[in-house]
CSV table of C-alpha atoms in Angstrom, one decimal:
chain,number,residue,atom,x,y,z
A,275,UNK,CA,115.5,96.8,141.6
A,276,UNK,CA,113.4,94.0,140.1
A,277,UNK,CA,110.8,95.4,137.7
A,278,UNK,CA,107.1,94.3,137.9
A,279,UNK,CA,107.1,93.1,134.3
A,280,UNK,CA,106.1,89.7,133.1
A,281,UNK,CA,108.6,86.9,133.8
A,282,UNK,CA,108.0,83.6,131.9
A,283,UNK,CA,108.1,81.4,134.9
A,284,UNK,CA,105.3,79.0,133.9
A,285,UNK,CA,106.1,76.6,131.1
A,286,UNK,CA,104.0,73.8,132.4
A,287,UNK,CA,100.2,74.2,132.4
A,288,UNK,CA,100.1,72.0,135.5
A,289,UNK,CA,101.6,74.6,137.9
A,290,UNK,CA,100.3,77.8,136.2
A,291,UNK,CA,98.3,79.6,138.9
A,292,UNK,CA,96.7,81.9,136.3
A,293,UNK,CA,94.6,79.1,134.8
A,294,UNK,CA,92.1,79.6,137.6
A,295,UNK,CA,91.4,83.1,136.2
A,296,UNK,CA,88.1,82.7,134.3
A,297,UNK,CA,89.2,85.3,131.8
A,298,UNK,CA,92.3,83.4,131.1
A,299,UNK,CA,90.1,80.3,130.4
A,300,UNK,CA,88.0,82.4,128.0
A,301,UNK,CA,91.2,83.6,126.2
A,302,UNK,CA,92.4,80.0,125.9
A,303,UNK,CA,89.0,78.9,124.6
A,304,UNK,CA,89.2,81.6,122.0
A,305,UNK,CA,92.8,80.5,121.1
A,306,UNK,CA,91.2,77.1,120.2
A,307,UNK,CA,88.7,78.9,117.9
A,308,UNK,CA,85.7,79.8,120.2
A,309,UNK,CA,84.8,83.3,119.0
A,310,UNK,CA,81.9,83.5,121.5
A,311,UNK,CA,84.6,83.4,124.2
A,312,UNK,CA,86.3,86.4,122.7
A,313,UNK,CA,83.0,88.3,122.6
A,314,UNK,CA,82.4,87.5,126.2
A,315,UNK,CA,85.8,89.0,127.1
A,316,UNK,CA,84.9,92.1,125.1
A,317,UNK,CA,81.6,92.4,126.9
A,318,UNK,CA,83.3,92.1,130.3
A,319,UNK,CA,86.2,94.5,129.7
A,320,UNK,CA,85.4,96.9,126.9
A,321,UNK,CA,83.9,99.6,129.2
A,322,UNK,CA,86.9,99.5,131.5
A,323,UNK,CA,89.4,99.7,128.7
A,324,UNK,CA,87.3,102.5,127.1
A,325,UNK,CA,87.2,104.5,130.3
A,326,UNK,CA,90.9,104.1,131.0
A,327,UNK,CA,91.6,105.5,127.5
A,328,UNK,CA,88.9,108.2,127.9
A,329,UNK,CA,90.4,109.5,131.2
A,330,UNK,CA,93.9,109.3,129.7
A,331,UNK,CA,93.1,111.2,126.5
A,332,UNK,CA,90.0,113.2,127.6
A,333,UNK,CA,88.4,112.4,124.3
A,334,UNK,CA,85.5,110.1,123.8
A,335,UNK,CA,85.9,109.3,120.1
A,336,UNK,CA,89.7,108.7,120.5
A,337,UNK,CA,89.0,106.5,123.5
A,338,UNK,CA,86.6,104.3,121.5
A,339,UNK,CA,89.1,104.0,118.7
A,340,UNK,CA,91.9,103.0,121.1
A,341,UNK,CA,89.6,100.5,122.9
A,342,UNK,CA,89.0,98.9,119.5
A,343,UNK,CA,92.7,98.9,118.8
A,344,UNK,CA,93.4,97.2,122.2
A,345,UNK,CA,91.0,94.4,121.4
A,346,UNK,CA,92.5,94.0,117.9
A,347,UNK,CA,95.8,93.4,119.5
A,348,UNK,CA,94.3,90.9,121.9
A,349,UNK,CA,92.7,89.1,118.9
A,350,UNK,CA,96.0,89.0,117.0
A,351,UNK,CA,97.9,87.8,120.0
A,352,UNK,CA,95.6,84.9,120.6
A,353,UNK,CA,97.7,82.3,118.6
A,354,UNK,CA,100.8,83.0,120.8
A,355,UNK,CA,99.0,83.7,124.1
A,356,UNK,CA,100.5,82.1,127.2
A,357,UNK,CA,99.0,83.1,130.5
A,358,UNK,CA,101.8,84.7,132.5
A,359,UNK,CA,99.6,87.0,134.6
A,360,UNK,CA,96.0,87.7,135.3
A,361,UNK,CA,94.1,88.4,132.1
A,362,UNK,CA,93.1,91.9,133.3
A,363,UNK,CA,96.7,92.8,134.1
A,364,UNK,CA,97.8,91.7,130.6
A,365,UNK,CA,94.9,93.6,129.0
A,366,UNK,CA,95.6,96.7,130.9
A,367,UNK,CA,99.3,96.6,129.9
A,368,UNK,CA,98.2,96.6,126.3
A,369,UNK,CA,95.8,99.5,127.0
A,370,UNK,CA,98.6,101.5,128.7
A,371,UNK,CA,100.9,101.0,125.8
A,372,UNK,CA,98.3,101.9,123.2
A,373,UNK,CA,97.4,105.1,125.2
A,374,UNK,CA,101.0,106.2,125.7
A,375,UNK,CA,101.8,105.6,122.0
A,376,UNK,CA,98.7,107.6,120.9
A,377,UNK,CA,99.7,110.5,123.2
A,378,UNK,CA,103.3,110.6,121.9
A,379,UNK,CA,101.9,110.5,118.3
A,380,UNK,CA,99.9,113.7,118.9
A,381,UNK,CA,102.1,115.5,121.3
A,382,UNK,CA,102.3,119.2,120.6
A,383,UNK,CA,98.9,119.4,119.0
A,384,UNK,CA,96.7,122.2,120.3
A,385,UNK,CA,93.5,121.6,122.1
A,386,UNK,CA,90.4,123.3,120.9
A,387,UNK,CA,88.7,125.5,123.5
A,388,UNK,CA,85.4,124.5,122.0
A,389,UNK,CA,86.1,120.8,122.6
A,390,UNK,CA,83.2,119.2,124.5
A,391,UNK,CA,83.5,116.9,127.4
A,392,UNK,CA,81.1,114.1,128.0
A,393,UNK,CA,79.6,114.4,131.5
A,394,UNK,CA,76.8,112.6,133.2
A,395,UNK,CA,74.3,115.1,132.0
A,396,UNK,CA,75.4,115.4,128.4
A,397,UNK,CA,78.1,117.3,126.5
A,398,UNK,CA,79.8,120.2,128.3
A,399,UNK,CA,82.1,122.8,126.9
A,400,UNK,CA,85.5,123.7,128.4
A,401,UNK,CA,85.4,126.9,130.4
A,402,UNK,CA,88.3,129.0,131.6
A,403,UNK,CA,87.8,130.2,135.1
A,404,UNK,CA,87.8,133.9,135.7
A,405,UNK,CA,90.0,134.4,138.7
A,406,UNK,CA,88.8,138.0,139.2
A,407,UNK,CA,85.2,137.0,139.5
A,408,UNK,CA,83.8,137.2,143.0
A,409,UNK,CA,83.3,133.8,144.6
A,410,UNK,CA,83.9,131.9,141.3
A,411,UNK,CA,83.3,128.5,142.8
A,412,UNK,CA,79.9,129.3,144.4
A,413,UNK,CA,77.0,127.1,143.4
A,414,UNK,CA,79.2,124.5,141.8
A,415,UNK,CA,77.4,121.6,140.3
A,416,UNK,CA,78.7,118.1,140.1
A,417,UNK,CA,79.4,118.4,136.4
A,418,UNK,CA,81.5,121.6,137.0
A,419,UNK,CA,83.5,119.7,139.7
A,420,UNK,CA,84.0,116.8,137.3
A,421,UNK,CA,85.3,119.2,134.7
A,422,UNK,CA,87.8,120.7,137.2
A,423,UNK,CA,88.9,117.2,138.2
A,424,UNK,CA,89.3,116.2,134.6
A,425,UNK,CA,91.5,119.2,133.9
A,426,UNK,CA,93.6,118.6,137.0
A,427,UNK,CA,94.2,115.0,135.9
A,428,UNK,CA,95.0,116.2,132.3
A,429,UNK,CA,97.8,118.4,133.6
A,430,UNK,CA,99.6,115.4,135.3
A,431,UNK,CA,102.6,113.9,133.5
A,432,UNK,CA,101.8,110.8,131.4
A,433,UNK,CA,103.0,108.2,133.9
A,434,UNK,CA,101.5,109.9,136.9
A,435,UNK,CA,98.2,110.2,135.1
A,436,UNK,CA,98.1,106.5,134.2
A,437,UNK,CA,99.1,105.5,137.7
A,438,UNK,CA,96.2,107.7,139.1
A,439,UNK,CA,93.7,106.2,136.6
A,440,UNK,CA,94.7,102.6,137.5
A,441,UNK,CA,94.7,103.2,141.2
A,442,UNK,CA,91.7,105.6,141.7
A,443,UNK,CA,89.4,104.5,139.0
A,444,UNK,CA,90.4,100.8,138.4
A,445,UNK,CA,91.2,100.1,142.0
A,446,UNK,CA,94.4,98.2,141.1
A,447,UNK,CA,96.8,97.3,143.9
A,448,UNK,CA,100.3,98.8,143.8
A,449,UNK,CA,101.7,95.4,142.7
A,450,UNK,CA,99.2,95.2,139.8
A,451,UNK,CA,100.0,98.7,138.8
A,452,UNK,CA,103.7,97.9,138.8
A,453,UNK,CA,103.0,94.9,136.5
A,454,UNK,CA,100.8,96.9,134.2
A,455,UNK,CA,103.2,99.8,133.9
A,456,UNK,CA,106.2,97.5,133.8
A,457,UNK,CA,108.0,99.2,136.6
A,458,UNK,CA,109.1,98.6,140.2
A,459,UNK,CA,106.8,98.9,143.3
A,460,UNK,CA,109.0,101.8,144.5
A,461,UNK,CA,108.5,103.5,141.2
A,462,UNK,CA,104.7,103.2,141.6
A,463,UNK,CA,104.9,104.6,145.1
A,464,UNK,CA,106.9,107.5,143.8
A,465,UNK,CA,104.6,108.2,140.9
A,466,UNK,CA,101.5,108.1,143.1
A,467,UNK,CA,103.1,110.3,145.8
A,468,UNK,CA,104.0,113.0,143.3
A,469,UNK,CA,100.6,112.7,141.5
A,470,UNK,CA,98.7,113.1,144.8
A,471,UNK,CA,100.9,116.1,145.7
A,472,UNK,CA,100.0,117.7,142.3
A,473,UNK,CA,96.3,117.0,142.7
A,474,UNK,CA,96.3,118.3,146.2
A,475,UNK,CA,97.6,121.6,145.0
A,476,UNK,CA,95.1,121.8,142.2
A,477,UNK,CA,92.0,120.6,144.1
A,478,UNK,CA,92.5,121.8,147.7
A,479,UNK,CA,90.5,125.0,147.2
A,480,UNK,CA,87.7,122.9,145.7
A,481,UNK,CA,87.6,120.5,148.6
A,482,UNK,CA,87.5,123.4,151.0
A,483,UNK,CA,84.5,124.9,149.2
A,484,UNK,CA,82.6,121.7,149.1
A,485,UNK,CA,83.1,121.5,152.9
A,486,UNK,CA,81.7,125.0,153.2
A,487,UNK,CA,78.7,124.1,151.0
A,488,UNK,CA,77.8,120.9,152.8
B,246,UNK,CA,109.4,110.2,163.1
B,247,UNK,CA,109.9,113.8,161.9
B,248,UNK,CA,107.3,115.8,159.9
B,249,UNK,CA,109.5,116.0,156.8
B,250,UNK,CA,109.7,112.2,156.7
B,251,UNK,CA,106.0,111.7,157.4
B,252,UNK,CA,104.9,114.2,154.7
B,253,UNK,CA,107.1,112.4,152.1
B,254,UNK,CA,105.3,109.1,152.6
B,255,UNK,CA,101.9,110.4,153.7
B,256,UNK,CA,100.2,109.9,150.2
B,257,UNK,CA,101.3,106.2,150.2
B,258,UNK,CA,100.3,105.8,153.8
B,259,UNK,CA,96.8,106.9,153.0
B,260,UNK,CA,96.6,104.2,150.3
B,261,UNK,CA,97.5,101.6,152.9
B,262,UNK,CA,100.6,100.6,150.8
B,263,UNK,CA,103.3,100.9,153.5
B,264,UNK,CA,104.8,98.2,155.8
B,265,UNK,CA,103.1,97.7,159.1
B,266,UNK,CA,105.9,99.3,161.2
B,267,UNK,CA,105.8,102.4,158.9
B,268,UNK,CA,102.0,102.6,159.3
B,269,UNK,CA,102.3,102.4,163.1
B,270,UNK,CA,105.0,105.1,163.2
B,271,UNK,CA,103.0,107.5,161.0
B,272,UNK,CA,99.8,106.8,162.9
B,273,UNK,CA,101.5,107.8,166.2
B,274,UNK,CA,102.9,110.9,164.6
B,275,UNK,CA,99.6,112.0,163.3
B,276,UNK,CA,98.0,111.7,166.7
B,277,UNK,CA,100.3,114.3,168.0
B,278,UNK,CA,101.0,116.6,165.0
B,279,UNK,CA,98.1,118.8,163.9
B,280,UNK,CA,100.0,120.2,160.8
B,281,UNK,CA,100.6,116.7,159.4
B,282,UNK,CA,97.0,115.8,160.2
B,283,UNK,CA,95.8,118.8,158.2
B,284,UNK,CA,98.0,117.7,155.3
B,285,UNK,CA,96.6,114.2,155.5
B,286,UNK,CA,93.0,115.6,155.3
B,287,UNK,CA,93.9,117.7,152.2
B,288,UNK,CA,95.4,114.6,150.5
B,289,UNK,CA,92.3,112.5,151.4
B,290,UNK,CA,89.8,115.2,150.2
B,291,UNK,CA,91.5,115.9,146.9
B,292,UNK,CA,91.8,112.2,146.2
B,293,UNK,CA,88.2,111.7,147.2
B,294,UNK,CA,87.1,114.4,144.7
B,295,UNK,CA,88.3,112.4,141.8
B,296,UNK,CA,85.2,110.2,142.1
B,297,UNK,CA,83.2,113.2,140.7
B,298,UNK,CA,84.5,112.2,137.3
B,299,UNK,CA,82.3,109.2,136.7
B,300,UNK,CA,82.6,106.5,134.1
B,301,UNK,CA,80.9,107.1,130.7
B,302,UNK,CA,79.3,104.5,128.4
B,303,UNK,CA,81.2,103.6,125.3
B,304,UNK,CA,79.5,104.2,121.9
B,305,UNK,CA,77.0,101.3,121.3
B,306,UNK,CA,77.5,98.2,119.1
B,307,UNK,CA,81.2,98.1,119.9
B,308,UNK,CA,81.4,94.3,119.2
B,309,UNK,CA,79.9,94.5,115.7
B,310,UNK,CA,82.1,97.5,115.0
B,311,UNK,CA,85.1,95.5,116.1
B,312,UNK,CA,84.3,92.6,113.7
B,313,UNK,CA,83.7,95.1,110.8
B,314,UNK,CA,87.0,96.8,111.5
B,315,UNK,CA,88.8,93.4,111.7
B,316,UNK,CA,87.3,92.3,108.4
B,317,UNK,CA,88.4,95.5,106.7
B,318,UNK,CA,92.0,95.1,108.0
B,319,UNK,CA,92.1,91.4,107.0
B,320,UNK,CA,90.8,92.1,103.4
B,321,UNK,CA,93.5,94.9,103.1
B,322,UNK,CA,96.2,92.5,104.2
B,323,UNK,CA,94.9,89.8,101.9
B,324,UNK,CA,94.9,92.3,98.9
B,325,UNK,CA,98.5,93.1,99.5
B,326,UNK,CA,99.5,89.4,99.6
B,327,UNK,CA,97.5,88.7,96.5
B,328,UNK,CA,99.2,91.5,94.7
B,329,UNK,CA,102.6,90.2,95.7
B,330,UNK,CA,101.7,86.7,94.7
B,331,UNK,CA,100.6,87.9,91.3
B,332,UNK,CA,103.8,90.0,90.9
B,333,UNK,CA,106.1,87.1,91.7
B,334,UNK,CA,104.8,84.4,89.3
B,335,UNK,CA,107.4,81.6,88.4
B,336,UNK,CA,107.9,83.0,84.9
B,337,UNK,CA,108.6,86.5,86.2
B,338,UNK,CA,110.9,85.1,88.8
B,339,UNK,CA,112.9,83.2,86.2
B,340,UNK,CA,113.3,86.4,84.1
B,341,UNK,CA,114.2,88.5,87.1
B,342,UNK,CA,116.8,85.9,88.3
B,343,UNK,CA,118.3,85.6,84.8
B,344,UNK,CA,118.6,89.4,84.4
B,345,UNK,CA,120.2,89.6,87.9
B,346,UNK,CA,122.7,86.8,87.1
B,347,UNK,CA,123.8,88.5,83.8
B,348,UNK,CA,124.3,91.8,85.7
B,349,UNK,CA,126.4,90.2,88.4
B,350,UNK,CA,128.6,88.4,85.7
B,351,UNK,CA,129.1,91.7,83.8
B,352,UNK,CA,129.9,93.5,87.1
B,353,UNK,CA,132.5,90.9,88.1
B,354,UNK,CA,134.1,91.0,84.6
B,355,UNK,CA,134.4,94.8,84.7
B,356,UNK,CA,135.8,94.7,88.2
B,357,UNK,CA,138.4,92.0,87.3
B,358,UNK,CA,139.6,93.5,84.1
B,359,UNK,CA,139.3,97.3,84.3
B,360,UNK,CA,139.7,98.3,87.8
B,361,UNK,CA,143.3,98.6,89.0
B,362,UNK,CA,144.3,95.6,91.1
B,363,UNK,CA,146.1,96.0,94.5
B,364,UNK,CA,149.1,94.0,93.3
B,365,UNK,CA,149.7,96.2,90.3
B,366,UNK,CA,149.5,99.3,92.4
B,367,UNK,CA,151.9,97.7,94.9
B,368,UNK,CA,154.4,96.8,92.2
B,369,UNK,CA,154.3,100.3,90.7
B,370,UNK,CA,154.9,101.9,94.1
B,371,UNK,CA,158.2,99.9,94.3
B,372,UNK,CA,159.5,101.1,90.9
B,373,UNK,CA,161.8,104.0,90.2
B,374,UNK,CA,160.9,106.7,87.7
B,375,UNK,CA,163.1,105.2,84.9
B,376,UNK,CA,161.4,101.8,85.2
B,377,UNK,CA,157.9,103.5,85.2
B,378,UNK,CA,158.8,105.4,82.0
B,379,UNK,CA,160.0,102.2,80.4
B,380,UNK,CA,156.8,100.4,81.1
B,381,UNK,CA,154.7,103.3,79.9
B,382,UNK,CA,156.6,103.3,76.6
B,383,UNK,CA,156.9,99.6,76.0
B,384,UNK,CA,156.3,99.9,72.3
B,385,UNK,CA,159.4,102.1,72.0
B,386,UNK,CA,161.4,99.7,74.1
B,387,UNK,CA,160.6,96.9,71.6
B,388,UNK,CA,162.6,98.9,69.0
B,389,UNK,CA,165.3,99.9,71.3
B,390,UNK,CA,168.2,98.4,69.4
B,391,UNK,CA,167.2,100.4,66.2
B,392,UNK,CA,166.7,103.6,68.2
B,393,UNK,CA,170.1,103.3,69.9
B,394,UNK,CA,171.9,103.5,66.5
B,395,UNK,CA,169.9,106.4,65.1
B,396,UNK,CA,170.8,110.1,65.3
B,397,UNK,CA,167.4,111.3,66.4
B,398,UNK,CA,167.0,114.6,64.4
B,399,UNK,CA,168.5,113.4,61.1
B,400,UNK,CA,166.6,110.2,61.1
B,401,UNK,CA,163.3,111.4,62.4
B,402,UNK,CA,161.5,110.1,59.3
B,403,UNK,CA,162.9,106.7,60.0
B,404,UNK,CA,161.6,106.7,63.6
B,405,UNK,CA,158.2,107.9,62.6
B,406,UNK,CA,157.9,105.1,60.0
B,407,UNK,CA,159.5,102.3,62.1
B,408,UNK,CA,156.5,100.0,61.9
B,409,UNK,CA,156.2,100.1,58.1
B,410,UNK,CA,160.0,99.5,57.7
B,411,UNK,CA,159.8,96.4,59.8
B,412,UNK,CA,156.9,94.9,57.8
């Protein structure tokens, strides 16, 4: 099965379809020495890269560090950059690799129960649900639901988690996810099917309760 | 289409990522199968809930922090290169090269003269014990004609002082 990775098809700049991508144009301008073009790219994409890393690692400080690392790699790759895909796809591929490498570096480390989670209304602490409490999900607020969703995504295997982040939060097509994750379209379908099955099991009770509340 | 087949590809169907004939087939099945419809609703709701986890803002001044980090990395790399350049001056390179050449020459000399060669080992393997004993006692063999005519016990003094007698 043909993988969705980059294939160097375009040697001539005349028939390269990615040159119409404005971000590719900015990257090529930076390649010629225009630092302002690089800053524009950072301004456009930093928040997206940061949030991908944040959702993958569930840690705000680590996400910022990784986002900086992603753009360092982009900076250093400028001299040899050749547009073989949309700029965003290439950028997200670097982001995916940096995130997976970071996770593998720290695999097995324990997570602090006091670790805070950045929600819309400030820092929240992780809580362990008391299954014996009566109606434990009554009066759930949005930030509580966000915490449960976060924990559900955290328990997904690495590749399923990345596929969910790219599909649900970055709205990438299946084809773009395949290119970003350097796998086949069928592999993406399989990853997302299993991820959705896992999420359904973890979140079905929550969606039932939200129905009852509304 | 059977429920088992539908349930397997229902998550992808809900993303609109199937071929049109598959979409039509599943659509028809869902119209008539309440169990699969309920599963589709569960998938849809749990997927929808993910939107509760909103984006957050990155820490501020990320661009200036980037340039600062890049400058720090660049100065560290330049320091390493400067150290190596200082270490490998032409004078030091000449000394290092000369020392290395002398060591290689000594090594080759030792290897050639003191380590047993393959040919010598091969020749020894072909010899019988008498020949080997003769070679290991070459000095004695030189005086063989004298030794042949001596009664060993009586003339032991003569044998022991063979070299001085000859001179």
